Structures are given as C-alpha cells and as structure tokens.
PDB file of C-alpha atoms in Angstrom:
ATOM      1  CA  UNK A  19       0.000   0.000   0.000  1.00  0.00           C
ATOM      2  CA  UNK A  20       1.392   3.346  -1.121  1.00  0.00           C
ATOM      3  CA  UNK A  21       2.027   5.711   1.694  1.00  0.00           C
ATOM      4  CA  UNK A  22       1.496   9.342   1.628  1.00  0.00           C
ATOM      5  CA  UNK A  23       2.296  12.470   3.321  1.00  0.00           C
ATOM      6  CA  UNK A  24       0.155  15.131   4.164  1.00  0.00           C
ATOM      7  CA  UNK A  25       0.684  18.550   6.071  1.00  0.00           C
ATOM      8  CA  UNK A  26      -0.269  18.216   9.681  1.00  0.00           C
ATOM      9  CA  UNK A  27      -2.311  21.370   9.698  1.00  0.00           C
ATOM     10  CA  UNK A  28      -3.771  24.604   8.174  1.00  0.00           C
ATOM     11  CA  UNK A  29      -5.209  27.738   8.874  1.00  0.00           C
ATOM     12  CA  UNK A  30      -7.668  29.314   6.278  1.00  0.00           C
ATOM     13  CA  UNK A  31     -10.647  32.210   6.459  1.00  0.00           C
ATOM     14  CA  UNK A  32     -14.195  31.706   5.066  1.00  0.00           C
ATOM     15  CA  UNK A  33     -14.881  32.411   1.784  1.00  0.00           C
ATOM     16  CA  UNK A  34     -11.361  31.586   0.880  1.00  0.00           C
ATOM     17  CA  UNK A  35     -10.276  28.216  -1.314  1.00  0.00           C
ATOM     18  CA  UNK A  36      -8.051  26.030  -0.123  1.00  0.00           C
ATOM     19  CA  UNK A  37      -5.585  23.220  -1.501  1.00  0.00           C
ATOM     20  CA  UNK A  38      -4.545  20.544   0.134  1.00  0.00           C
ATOM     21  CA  UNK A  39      -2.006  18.588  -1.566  1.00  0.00           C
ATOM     22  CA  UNK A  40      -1.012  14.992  -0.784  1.00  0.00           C
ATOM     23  CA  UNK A  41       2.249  13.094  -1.792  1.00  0.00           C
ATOM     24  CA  UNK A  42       2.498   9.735  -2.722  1.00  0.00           C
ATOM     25  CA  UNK A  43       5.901   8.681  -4.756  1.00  0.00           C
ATOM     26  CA  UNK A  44       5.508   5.019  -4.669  1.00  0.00           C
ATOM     27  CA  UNK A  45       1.397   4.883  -5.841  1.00  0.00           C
ATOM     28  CA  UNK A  46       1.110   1.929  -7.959  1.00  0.00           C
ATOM     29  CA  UNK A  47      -0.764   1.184 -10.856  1.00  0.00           C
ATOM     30  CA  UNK A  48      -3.844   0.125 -10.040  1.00  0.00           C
ATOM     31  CA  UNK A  49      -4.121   2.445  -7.058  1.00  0.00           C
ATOM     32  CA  UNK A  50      -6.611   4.991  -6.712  1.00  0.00           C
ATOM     33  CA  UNK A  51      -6.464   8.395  -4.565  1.00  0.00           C
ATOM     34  CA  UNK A  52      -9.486   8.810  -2.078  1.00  0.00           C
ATOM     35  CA  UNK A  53      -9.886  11.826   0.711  1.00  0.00           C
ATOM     36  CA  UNK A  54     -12.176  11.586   3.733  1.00  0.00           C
ATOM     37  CA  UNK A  55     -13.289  14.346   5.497  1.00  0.00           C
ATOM     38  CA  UNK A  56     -13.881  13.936   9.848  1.00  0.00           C
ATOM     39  CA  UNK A  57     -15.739  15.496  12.344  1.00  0.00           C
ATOM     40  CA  UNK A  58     -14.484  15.846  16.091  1.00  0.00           C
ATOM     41  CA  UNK A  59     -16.376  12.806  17.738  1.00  0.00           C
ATOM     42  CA  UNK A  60     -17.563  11.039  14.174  1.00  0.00           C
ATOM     43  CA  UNK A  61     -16.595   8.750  11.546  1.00  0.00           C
ATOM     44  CA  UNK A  62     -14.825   9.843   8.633  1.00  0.00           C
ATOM     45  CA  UNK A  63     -16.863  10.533   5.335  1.00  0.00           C
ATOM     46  CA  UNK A  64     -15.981  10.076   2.088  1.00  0.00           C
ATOM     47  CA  UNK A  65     -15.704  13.491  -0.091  1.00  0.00           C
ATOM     48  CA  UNK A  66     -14.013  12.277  -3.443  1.00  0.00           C
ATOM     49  CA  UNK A  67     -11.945   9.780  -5.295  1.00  0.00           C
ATOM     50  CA  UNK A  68      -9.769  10.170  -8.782  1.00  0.00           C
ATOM     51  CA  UNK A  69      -7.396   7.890 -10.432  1.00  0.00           C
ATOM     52  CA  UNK A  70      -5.629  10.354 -13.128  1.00  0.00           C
ATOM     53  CA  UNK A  71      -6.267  14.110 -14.039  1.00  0.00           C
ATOM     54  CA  UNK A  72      -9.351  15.691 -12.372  1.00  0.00           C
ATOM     55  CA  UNK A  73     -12.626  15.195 -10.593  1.00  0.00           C
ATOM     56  CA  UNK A  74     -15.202  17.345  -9.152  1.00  0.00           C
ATOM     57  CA  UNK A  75     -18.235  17.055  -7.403  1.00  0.00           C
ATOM     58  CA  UNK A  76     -20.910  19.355  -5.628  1.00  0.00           C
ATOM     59  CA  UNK A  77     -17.636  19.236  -2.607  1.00  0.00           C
ATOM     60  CA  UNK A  78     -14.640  19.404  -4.155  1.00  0.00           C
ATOM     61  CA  UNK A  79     -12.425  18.589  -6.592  1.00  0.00           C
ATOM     62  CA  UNK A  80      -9.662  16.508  -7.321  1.00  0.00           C
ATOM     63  CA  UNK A  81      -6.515  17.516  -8.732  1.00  0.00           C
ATOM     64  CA  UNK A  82      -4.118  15.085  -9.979  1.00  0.00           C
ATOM     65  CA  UNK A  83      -0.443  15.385 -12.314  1.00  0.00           C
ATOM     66  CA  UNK A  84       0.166  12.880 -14.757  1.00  0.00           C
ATOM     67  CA  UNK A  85       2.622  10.927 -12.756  1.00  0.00           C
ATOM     68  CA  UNK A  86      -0.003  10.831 -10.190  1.00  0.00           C
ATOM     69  CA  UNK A  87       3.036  10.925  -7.598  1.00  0.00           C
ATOM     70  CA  UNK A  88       0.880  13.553  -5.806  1.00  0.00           C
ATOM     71  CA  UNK A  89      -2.657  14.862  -5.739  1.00  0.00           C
ATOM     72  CA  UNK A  90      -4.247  18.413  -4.335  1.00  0.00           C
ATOM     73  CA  UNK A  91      -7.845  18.409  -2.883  1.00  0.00           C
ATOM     74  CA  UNK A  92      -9.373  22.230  -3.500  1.00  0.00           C
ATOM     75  CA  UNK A  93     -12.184  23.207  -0.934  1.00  0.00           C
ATOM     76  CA  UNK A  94     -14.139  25.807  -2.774  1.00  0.00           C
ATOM     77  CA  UNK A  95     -14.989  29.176  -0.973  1.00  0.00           C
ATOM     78  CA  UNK A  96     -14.617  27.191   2.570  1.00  0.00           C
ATOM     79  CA  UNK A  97     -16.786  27.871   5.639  1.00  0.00           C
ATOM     80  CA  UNK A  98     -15.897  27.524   9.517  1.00  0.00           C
ATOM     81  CA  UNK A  99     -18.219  24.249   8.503  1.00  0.00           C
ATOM     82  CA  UNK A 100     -15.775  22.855   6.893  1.00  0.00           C
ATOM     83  CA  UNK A 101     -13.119  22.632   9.774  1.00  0.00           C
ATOM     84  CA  UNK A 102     -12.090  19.196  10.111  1.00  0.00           C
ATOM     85  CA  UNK A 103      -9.343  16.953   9.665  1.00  0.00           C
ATOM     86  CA  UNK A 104      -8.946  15.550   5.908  1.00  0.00           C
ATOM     87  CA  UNK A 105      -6.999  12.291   4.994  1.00  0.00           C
ATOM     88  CA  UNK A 106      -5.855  11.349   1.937  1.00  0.00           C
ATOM     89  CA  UNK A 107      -5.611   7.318   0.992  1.00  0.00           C
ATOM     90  CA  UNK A 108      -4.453   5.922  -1.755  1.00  0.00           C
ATOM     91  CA  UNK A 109      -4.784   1.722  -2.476  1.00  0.00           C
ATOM     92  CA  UNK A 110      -6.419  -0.356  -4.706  1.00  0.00           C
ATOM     93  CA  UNK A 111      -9.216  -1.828  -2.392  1.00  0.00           C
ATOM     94  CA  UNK A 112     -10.846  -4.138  -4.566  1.00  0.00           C
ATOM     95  CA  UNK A 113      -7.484  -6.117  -4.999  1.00  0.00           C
ATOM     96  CA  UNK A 114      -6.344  -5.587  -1.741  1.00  0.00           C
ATOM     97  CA  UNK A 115      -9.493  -7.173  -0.105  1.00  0.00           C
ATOM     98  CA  UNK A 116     -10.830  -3.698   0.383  1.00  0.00           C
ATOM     99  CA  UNK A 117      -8.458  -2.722   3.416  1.00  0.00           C
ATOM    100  CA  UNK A 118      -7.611   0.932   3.388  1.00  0.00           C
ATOM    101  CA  UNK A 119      -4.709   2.571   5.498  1.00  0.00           C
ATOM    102  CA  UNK A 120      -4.869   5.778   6.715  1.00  0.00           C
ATOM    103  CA  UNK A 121      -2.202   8.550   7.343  1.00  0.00           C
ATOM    104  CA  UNK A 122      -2.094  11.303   9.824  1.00  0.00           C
ATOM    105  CA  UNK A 123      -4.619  13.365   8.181  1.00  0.00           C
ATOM    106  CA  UNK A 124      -4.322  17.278   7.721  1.00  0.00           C
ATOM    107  CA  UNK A 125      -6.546  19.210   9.961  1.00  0.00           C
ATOM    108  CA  UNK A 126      -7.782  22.364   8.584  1.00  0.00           C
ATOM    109  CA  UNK A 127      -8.459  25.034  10.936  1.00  0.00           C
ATOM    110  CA  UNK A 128     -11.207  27.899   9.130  1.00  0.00           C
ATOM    111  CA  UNK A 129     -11.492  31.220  10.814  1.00  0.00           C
ATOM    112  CA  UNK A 130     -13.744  33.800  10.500  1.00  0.00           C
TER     113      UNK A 130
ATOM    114  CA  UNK B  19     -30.131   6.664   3.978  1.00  0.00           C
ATOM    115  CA  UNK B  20     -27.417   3.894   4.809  1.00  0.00           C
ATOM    116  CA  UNK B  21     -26.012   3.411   7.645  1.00  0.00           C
ATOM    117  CA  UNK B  22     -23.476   1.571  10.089  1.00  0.00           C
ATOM    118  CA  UNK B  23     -24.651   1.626  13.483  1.00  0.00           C
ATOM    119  CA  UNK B  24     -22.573   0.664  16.388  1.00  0.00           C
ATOM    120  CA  UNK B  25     -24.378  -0.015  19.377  1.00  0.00           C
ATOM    121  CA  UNK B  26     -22.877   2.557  21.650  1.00  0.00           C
ATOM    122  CA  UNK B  27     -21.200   6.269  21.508  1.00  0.00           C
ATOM    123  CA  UNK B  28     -19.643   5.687  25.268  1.00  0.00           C
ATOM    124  CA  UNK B  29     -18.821   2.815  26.909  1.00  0.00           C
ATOM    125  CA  UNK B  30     -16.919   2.369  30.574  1.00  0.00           C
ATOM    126  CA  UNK B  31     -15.502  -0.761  30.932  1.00  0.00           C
ATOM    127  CA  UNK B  32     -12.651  -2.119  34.133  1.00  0.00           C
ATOM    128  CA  UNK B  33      -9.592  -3.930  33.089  1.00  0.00           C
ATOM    129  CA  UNK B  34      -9.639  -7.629  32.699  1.00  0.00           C
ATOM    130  CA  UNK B  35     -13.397  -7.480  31.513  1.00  0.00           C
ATOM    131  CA  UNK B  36     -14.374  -9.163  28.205  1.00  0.00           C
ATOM    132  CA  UNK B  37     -15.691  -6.777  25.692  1.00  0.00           C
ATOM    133  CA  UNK B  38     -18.063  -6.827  22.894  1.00  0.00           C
ATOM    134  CA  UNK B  39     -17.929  -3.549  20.647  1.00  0.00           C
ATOM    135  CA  UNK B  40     -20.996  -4.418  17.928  1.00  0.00           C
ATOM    136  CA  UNK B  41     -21.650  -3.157  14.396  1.00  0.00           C
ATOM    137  CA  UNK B  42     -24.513  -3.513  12.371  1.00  0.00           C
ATOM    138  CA  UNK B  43     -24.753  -2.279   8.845  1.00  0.00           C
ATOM    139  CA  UNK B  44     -27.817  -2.399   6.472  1.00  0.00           C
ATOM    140  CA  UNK B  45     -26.693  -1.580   3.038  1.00  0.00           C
ATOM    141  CA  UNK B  46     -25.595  -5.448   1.988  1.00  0.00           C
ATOM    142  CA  UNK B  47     -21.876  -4.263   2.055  1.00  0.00           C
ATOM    143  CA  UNK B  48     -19.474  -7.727   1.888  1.00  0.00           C
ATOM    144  CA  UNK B  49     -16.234  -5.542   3.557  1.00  0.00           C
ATOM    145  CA  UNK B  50     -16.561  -4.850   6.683  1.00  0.00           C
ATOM    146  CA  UNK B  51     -13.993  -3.048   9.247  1.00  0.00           C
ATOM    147  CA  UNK B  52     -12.826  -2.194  12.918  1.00  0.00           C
ATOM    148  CA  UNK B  53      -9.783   0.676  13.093  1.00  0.00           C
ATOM    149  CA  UNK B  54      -9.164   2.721  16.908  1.00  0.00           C
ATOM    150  CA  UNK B  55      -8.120   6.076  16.448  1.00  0.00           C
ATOM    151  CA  UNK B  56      -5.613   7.941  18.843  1.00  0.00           C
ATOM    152  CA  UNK B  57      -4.516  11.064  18.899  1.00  0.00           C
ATOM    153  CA  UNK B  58      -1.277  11.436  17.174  1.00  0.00           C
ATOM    154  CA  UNK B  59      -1.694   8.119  15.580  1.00  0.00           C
ATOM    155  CA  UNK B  60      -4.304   8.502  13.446  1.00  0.00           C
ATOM    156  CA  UNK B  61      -6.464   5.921  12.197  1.00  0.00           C
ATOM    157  CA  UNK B  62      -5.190   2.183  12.512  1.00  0.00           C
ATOM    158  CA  UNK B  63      -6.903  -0.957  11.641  1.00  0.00           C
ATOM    159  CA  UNK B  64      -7.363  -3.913  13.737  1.00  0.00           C
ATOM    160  CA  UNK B  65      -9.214  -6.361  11.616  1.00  0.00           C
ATOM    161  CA  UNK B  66     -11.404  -6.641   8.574  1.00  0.00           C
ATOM    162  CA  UNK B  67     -13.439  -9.366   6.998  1.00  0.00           C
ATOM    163  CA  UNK B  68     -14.822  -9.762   3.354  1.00  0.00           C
ATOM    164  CA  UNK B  69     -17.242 -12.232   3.767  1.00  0.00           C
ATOM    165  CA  UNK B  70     -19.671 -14.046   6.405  1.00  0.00           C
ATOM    166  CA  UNK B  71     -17.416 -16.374   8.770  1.00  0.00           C
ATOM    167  CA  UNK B  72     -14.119 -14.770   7.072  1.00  0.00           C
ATOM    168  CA  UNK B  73     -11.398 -12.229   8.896  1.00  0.00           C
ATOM    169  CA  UNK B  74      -8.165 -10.565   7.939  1.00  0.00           C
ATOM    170  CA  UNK B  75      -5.600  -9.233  10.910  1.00  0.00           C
ATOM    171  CA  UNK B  76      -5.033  -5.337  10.350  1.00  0.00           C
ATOM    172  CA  UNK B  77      -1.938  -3.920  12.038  1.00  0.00           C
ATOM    173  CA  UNK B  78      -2.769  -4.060  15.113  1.00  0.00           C
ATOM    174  CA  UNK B  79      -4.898  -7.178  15.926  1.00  0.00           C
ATOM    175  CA  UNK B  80      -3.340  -7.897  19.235  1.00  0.00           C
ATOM    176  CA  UNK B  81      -5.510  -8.367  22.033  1.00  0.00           C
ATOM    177  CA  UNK B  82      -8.484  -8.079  19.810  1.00  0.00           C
ATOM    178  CA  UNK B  83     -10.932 -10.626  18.451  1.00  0.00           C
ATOM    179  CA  UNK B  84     -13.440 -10.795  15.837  1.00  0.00           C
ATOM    180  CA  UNK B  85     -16.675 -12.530  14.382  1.00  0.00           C
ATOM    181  CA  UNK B  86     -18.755 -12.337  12.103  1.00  0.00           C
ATOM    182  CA  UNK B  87     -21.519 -14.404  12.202  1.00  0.00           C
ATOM    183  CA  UNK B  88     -24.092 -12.692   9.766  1.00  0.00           C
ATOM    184  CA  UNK B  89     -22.973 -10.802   6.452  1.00  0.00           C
ATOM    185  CA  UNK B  90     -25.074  -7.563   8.490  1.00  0.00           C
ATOM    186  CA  UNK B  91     -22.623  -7.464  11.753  1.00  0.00           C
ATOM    187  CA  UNK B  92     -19.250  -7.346  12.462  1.00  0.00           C
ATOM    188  CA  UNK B  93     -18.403  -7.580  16.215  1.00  0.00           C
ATOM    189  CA  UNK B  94     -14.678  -6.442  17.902  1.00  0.00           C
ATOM    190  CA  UNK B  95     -14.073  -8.607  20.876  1.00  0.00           C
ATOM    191  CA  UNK B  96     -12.112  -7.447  23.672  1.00  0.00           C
ATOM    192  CA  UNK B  97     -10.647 -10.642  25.813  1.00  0.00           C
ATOM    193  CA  UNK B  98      -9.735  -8.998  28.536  1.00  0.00           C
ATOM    194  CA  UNK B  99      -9.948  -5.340  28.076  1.00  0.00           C
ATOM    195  CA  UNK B 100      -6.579  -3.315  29.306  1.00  0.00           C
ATOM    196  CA  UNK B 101      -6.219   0.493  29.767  1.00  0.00           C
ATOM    197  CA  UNK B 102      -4.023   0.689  26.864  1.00  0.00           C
ATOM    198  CA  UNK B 103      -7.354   0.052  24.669  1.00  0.00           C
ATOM    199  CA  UNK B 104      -8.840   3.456  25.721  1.00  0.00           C
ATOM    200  CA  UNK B 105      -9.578   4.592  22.208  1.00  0.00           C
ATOM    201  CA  UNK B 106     -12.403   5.683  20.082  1.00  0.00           C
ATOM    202  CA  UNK B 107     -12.790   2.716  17.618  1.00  0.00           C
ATOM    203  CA  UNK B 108     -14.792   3.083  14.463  1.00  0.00           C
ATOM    204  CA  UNK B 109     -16.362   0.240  11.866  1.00  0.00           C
ATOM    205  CA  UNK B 110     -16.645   0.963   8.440  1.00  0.00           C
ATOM    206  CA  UNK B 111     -18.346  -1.524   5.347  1.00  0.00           C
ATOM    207  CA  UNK B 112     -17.639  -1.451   1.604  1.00  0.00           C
ATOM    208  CA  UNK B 113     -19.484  -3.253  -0.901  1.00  0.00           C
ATOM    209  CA  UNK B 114     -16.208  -5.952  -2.772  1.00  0.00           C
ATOM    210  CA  UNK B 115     -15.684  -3.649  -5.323  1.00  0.00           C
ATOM    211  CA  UNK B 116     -16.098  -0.575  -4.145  1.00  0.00           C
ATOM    212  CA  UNK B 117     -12.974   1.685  -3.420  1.00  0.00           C
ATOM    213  CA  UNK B 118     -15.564   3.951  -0.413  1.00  0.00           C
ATOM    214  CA  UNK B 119     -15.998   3.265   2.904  1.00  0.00           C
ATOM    215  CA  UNK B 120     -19.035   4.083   5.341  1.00  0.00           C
ATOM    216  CA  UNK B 121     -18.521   4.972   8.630  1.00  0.00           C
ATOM    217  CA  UNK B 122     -19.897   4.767  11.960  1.00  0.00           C
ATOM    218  CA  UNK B 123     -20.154   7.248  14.209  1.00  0.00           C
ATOM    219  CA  UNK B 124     -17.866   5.510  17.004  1.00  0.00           C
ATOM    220  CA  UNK B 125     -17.507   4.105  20.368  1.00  0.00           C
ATOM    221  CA  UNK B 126     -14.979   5.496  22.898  1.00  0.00           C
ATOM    222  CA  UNK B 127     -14.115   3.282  24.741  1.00  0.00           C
ATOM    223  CA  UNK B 128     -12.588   3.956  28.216  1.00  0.00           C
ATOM    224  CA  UNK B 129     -11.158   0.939  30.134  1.00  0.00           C
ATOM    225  CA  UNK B 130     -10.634   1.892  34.327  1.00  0.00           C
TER     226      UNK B 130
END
C-alpha cells in the first residue's frame, strides 16, 4: 500500500479556497487516490476519489499530475463548517481485499 | 439513507473485563472493518473481513478478536480489556468492489 504524506495542519478564512495537496511517490498502478473528510467525535466521510487528471463534485475537486506521484484536494470558498481533519488514501481496495490505510490526516483550521 | 450503526457512543468498561464492541450495517456491504483512532496516531486498523465467517488481521490485531456471524454485523471482541485500549474505535463496510468506505459514528471506549 502506497504511503502518503500530508501537512499536519492549516489555517484558512471563510470564503477563501483552499488546496490541500497529498504526496504519494511510490502509488502503484492500479491504485486509486481517495480523501475523507472527519468530524471531532464522528466517523470519517468520504468526499471524493480520482485515479488520473481531475474530478469534481458538488464538494470538491480533485486535482491530480500525470505521474499521479501527488494529488491536491481544493475546498471551494470554505466555511468555519468545513473545519475538520482531511486524509488522503491511496490503495487499490478491490485487490487488496478492500483494506484501506490511513495517514495522519491534515486538519484544517477555518477562521472567520 | 445507509447506515453503520454501532451499538454505543460511550462505553466504561474495568480492566480484565471481556468486551463486545458491535456493528450492524444495512446496506448489503461484503467488507466490513474495525480501526481505533488515537490522537497522534491517526487511524489504525485492527481487523477486517470480506465475507460471512471470514477475517483478515489489520496492524494491530493484538488483544483483539473478531466474528462475524451474519454478512449484516461485524463484532470487535475485547478478551480482557486493558487500559491501553482506551480509544475511540470506528467500523466501516464497503461493498467488494467498491474503493468507499461508510462509517460509523464511534464508540470510545474507556477501560478503568
């Protein structure tokens, strides 16, 4: 399973959009990139998932380069809402009998 | 809406008890998952099973226990519960080839 690296933390204002970018040098072939979004005190929740160039949907979208050795989620015009610690996964579930591993996560702190 | 339901959001348990941490999910999902989360360690998974009767070690299976008796429930057994297992622990399904998860919304889990 490919690990990745995230930033720990950042600090954003509402209205503003923010990027948060994810490496992942070894990502294999058949891997694709997923970010989960968590609450204090709930489970994580799925936001998006990509395999090569970009996806959006009505939360955010999903930027990734062509050697896919890193990926950038973009938050659109964030709100104090959307504080919350965001982890970024990459695997190939169905082949890896769906386990996922997470990293650290990046906790985004929005101020008003 | 779907939904995996774990049968409490606090639980107080003393050391040396025998613990039974129970997840139900109603969407027909074959993966199903038990990860703790600590802070500073992020998400790590215990065990998982893709199918009735079946179970995978995660990383950290020690001192853990699983079954899975009925393709709906997925239950995280705690021999003989130890202080060290303080934690909030989460289950999460996935349908076999689906790269997504579904959380629950937790149990912390505090062991006196």
């Amino acid at each position: 399973l490919a690990k990745t690296t995230q930033p720990i933390s950042m600090d954003s204002y509402e209205g503003q959009e923010v990027n948060i970018t994810c490496s992942h040098n070894n990502i294999a072939t058949n891997d694709y990139i997923t970010w989960y979004q968590q609450f204090p005190s709930q489970g994580p929740r799925f936001i998006i998932q990509g395999y090569k160039t970009k996806v959006t949907n009505e939360v955010a979208s999903l930027f990734i380069p062509a050697d896919r050795k890193s990926s950038t989620l973009s938050l659109p015009r964030v709100s104090l809402s959307d504080t919350a610690v965001y982890y970024c996964l990459v695997g190939d579930t169905y082949n890896q009998g769906g386990k996922l591993i997470f990293g650290q996560g990046t906790e985004l702190s929005v101020k008003p | 809406d779907v939904k995996v339901t774990q049968s409490s959001r606090y639980l107080v348990k003393r050391t040396g008890e025998k613990v039974f941490l129970e997840c139900v999910q109603d969407m027909d999902h074959e993966n199903m998952f038990w990860y703790r989360q600590d802070p500073g360690l992020g998400l790590r998974l215990i065990y998982f099973s893709y199918d009735v009767k079946m179970k995978e070690k995660g990383d950290i299976p020690e001192g853990y226990s699983v079954s899975r008796e009925k393709k709906e429930r997925f239950s995280l057994i705690l021999e003989s519960a130890s202080t060290n297992q303080t934690s909030m622990y989460l289950c999460a399904s996935s349908l076999r080839n689906s790269r997504g998860y579904t959380f629950g919304s937790g149990t912390r889990l505090t062991v006196v």
